[in-house]
Amino acid sequence: KALQPEEEKNHQFLNLFTANESSIHAYVRRLVYRREDASDVMQKIAIILLKSSNTPLFFYYCDNFIT
């Protein structure tokens, strides 16, 4: 079954985010002292990125970053 356009965007976002999550988390850990704070920041980052992933510009930059 082919994915609908919205499902495809969510799938692309999830793949991109999970592929880079450990690098993002390591960067955040260097910026905040407590591990719990880093987890909170990571949750906020995921939400912000997911919301911004609904814009065409997000995927334009992602496509150019990956290739």
PDB file of C-alpha atoms in Angstrom:
ATOM      1  CA  LYS A   1       0.000   0.000   0.000  1.00  0.00           C
ATOM      2  CA  ALA A   2       1.394   3.379  -1.017  1.00  0.00           C
ATOM      3  CA  LEU A   3       1.647   6.047   1.638  1.00  0.00           C
ATOM      4  CA  GLN A   4      -0.494   9.150   1.393  1.00  0.00           C
ATOM      5  CA  PRO A   5       1.460  12.423   0.964  1.00  0.00           C
ATOM      6  CA  GLU A   6       1.002  13.363   4.638  1.00  0.00           C
ATOM      7  CA  GLU A   7       2.037   9.892   5.784  1.00  0.00           C
ATOM      8  CA  GLU A   8       5.070  10.060   3.503  1.00  0.00           C
ATOM      9  CA  LYS A   9       6.132  13.392   5.022  1.00  0.00           C
ATOM     10  CA  ASN A  10       5.743  11.977   8.531  1.00  0.00           C
ATOM     11  CA  HIS A  11       7.746   8.909   7.518  1.00  0.00           C
ATOM     12  CA  GLN A  12      10.519  11.070   6.041  1.00  0.00           C
ATOM     13  CA  PHE A  13      10.584  13.227   9.162  1.00  0.00           C
ATOM     14  CA  LEU A  14      10.748  10.227  11.465  1.00  0.00           C
ATOM     15  CA  ASN A  15      13.582   8.663   9.448  1.00  0.00           C
ATOM     16  CA  LEU A  16      15.549  11.902   9.389  1.00  0.00           C
ATOM     17  CA  PHE A  17      15.007  12.642  13.063  1.00  0.00           C
ATOM     18  CA  THR A  18      15.858   9.151  14.310  1.00  0.00           C
ATOM     19  CA  ALA A  19      18.951   9.015  12.096  1.00  0.00           C
ATOM     20  CA  ASN A  20      20.249  12.204  13.729  1.00  0.00           C
ATOM     21  CA  GLU A  21      18.740  11.957  17.211  1.00  0.00           C
ATOM     22  CA  SER A  22      21.890  10.733  18.947  1.00  0.00           C
ATOM     23  CA  SER A  23      23.971  13.571  17.485  1.00  0.00           C
ATOM     24  CA  ILE A  24      21.367  16.143  18.469  1.00  0.00           C
ATOM     25  CA  HIS A  25      21.138  14.640  21.954  1.00  0.00           C
ATOM     26  CA  ALA A  26      24.915  14.699  22.394  1.00  0.00           C
ATOM     27  CA  TYR A  27      24.963  18.374  21.415  1.00  0.00           C
ATOM     28  CA  VAL A  28      22.140  19.178  23.835  1.00  0.00           C
ATOM     29  CA  ARG A  29      23.903  17.290  26.646  1.00  0.00           C
ATOM     30  CA  ARG A  30      26.913  19.543  26.202  1.00  0.00           C
ATOM     31  CA  LEU A  31      24.702  22.601  26.627  1.00  0.00           C
ATOM     32  CA  VAL A  32      22.673  21.579  29.680  1.00  0.00           C
ATOM     33  CA  TYR A  33      23.917  20.199  32.964  1.00  0.00           C
ATOM     34  CA  ARG A  34      21.199  17.796  34.058  1.00  0.00           C
ATOM     35  CA  ARG A  35      20.217  14.709  32.073  1.00  0.00           C
ATOM     36  CA  GLU A  36      16.534  15.365  32.829  1.00  0.00           C
ATOM     37  CA  ASP A  37      16.843  18.842  31.336  1.00  0.00           C
ATOM     38  CA  ALA A  38      18.409  17.386  28.207  1.00  0.00           C
ATOM     39  CA  SER A  39      15.458  15.015  27.849  1.00  0.00           C
ATOM     40  CA  ASP A  40      13.049  17.939  28.183  1.00  0.00           C
ATOM     41  CA  VAL A  41      14.962  19.900  25.551  1.00  0.00           C
ATOM     42  CA  MET A  42      14.953  16.898  23.206  1.00  0.00           C
ATOM     43  CA  GLN A  43      11.171  16.599  23.537  1.00  0.00           C
ATOM     44  CA  LYS A  44      10.768  20.278  22.709  1.00  0.00           C
ATOM     45  CA  ILE A  45      13.113  19.961  19.741  1.00  0.00           C
ATOM     46  CA  ALA A  46      11.127  16.998  18.395  1.00  0.00           C
ATOM     47  CA  ILE A  47       7.859  18.922  18.691  1.00  0.00           C
ATOM     48  CA  ILE A  48       9.258  22.041  17.023  1.00  0.00           C
ATOM     49  CA  LEU A  49      10.801  20.036  14.196  1.00  0.00           C
ATOM     50  CA  LEU A  50       7.645  18.005  13.670  1.00  0.00           C
ATOM     51  CA  LYS A  51       5.554  21.165  13.468  1.00  0.00           C
ATOM     52  CA  SER A  52       7.997  22.771  11.065  1.00  0.00           C
ATOM     53  CA  SER A  53       8.111  19.594   8.966  1.00  0.00           C
ATOM     54  CA  ASN A  54       4.653  20.483   7.653  1.00  0.00           C
ATOM     55  CA  THR A  55       6.180  23.326   5.664  1.00  0.00           C
ATOM     56  CA  PRO A  56       7.589  22.771   2.160  1.00  0.00           C
ATOM     57  CA  LEU A  57      10.755  24.646   3.135  1.00  0.00           C
ATOM     58  CA  PHE A  58      11.589  21.988   5.733  1.00  0.00           C
ATOM     59  CA  PHE A  59      11.733  19.240   3.129  1.00  0.00           C
ATOM     60  CA  TYR A  60      13.583  21.478   0.677  1.00  0.00           C
ATOM     61  CA  TYR A  61      16.385  21.887   3.220  1.00  0.00           C
ATOM     62  CA  CYS A  62      16.256  18.216   4.210  1.00  0.00           C
ATOM     63  CA  ASP A  63      16.539  17.085   0.595  1.00  0.00           C
ATOM     64  CA  ASN A  64      19.496  19.378   0.027  1.00  0.00           C
ATOM     65  CA  PHE A  65      21.129  18.334   3.284  1.00  0.00           C
ATOM     66  CA  ILE A  66      20.847  14.618   2.519  1.00  0.00           C
ATOM     67  CA  THR A  67      22.021  14.787  -1.087  1.00  0.00           C
TER      68      THR A  67
END
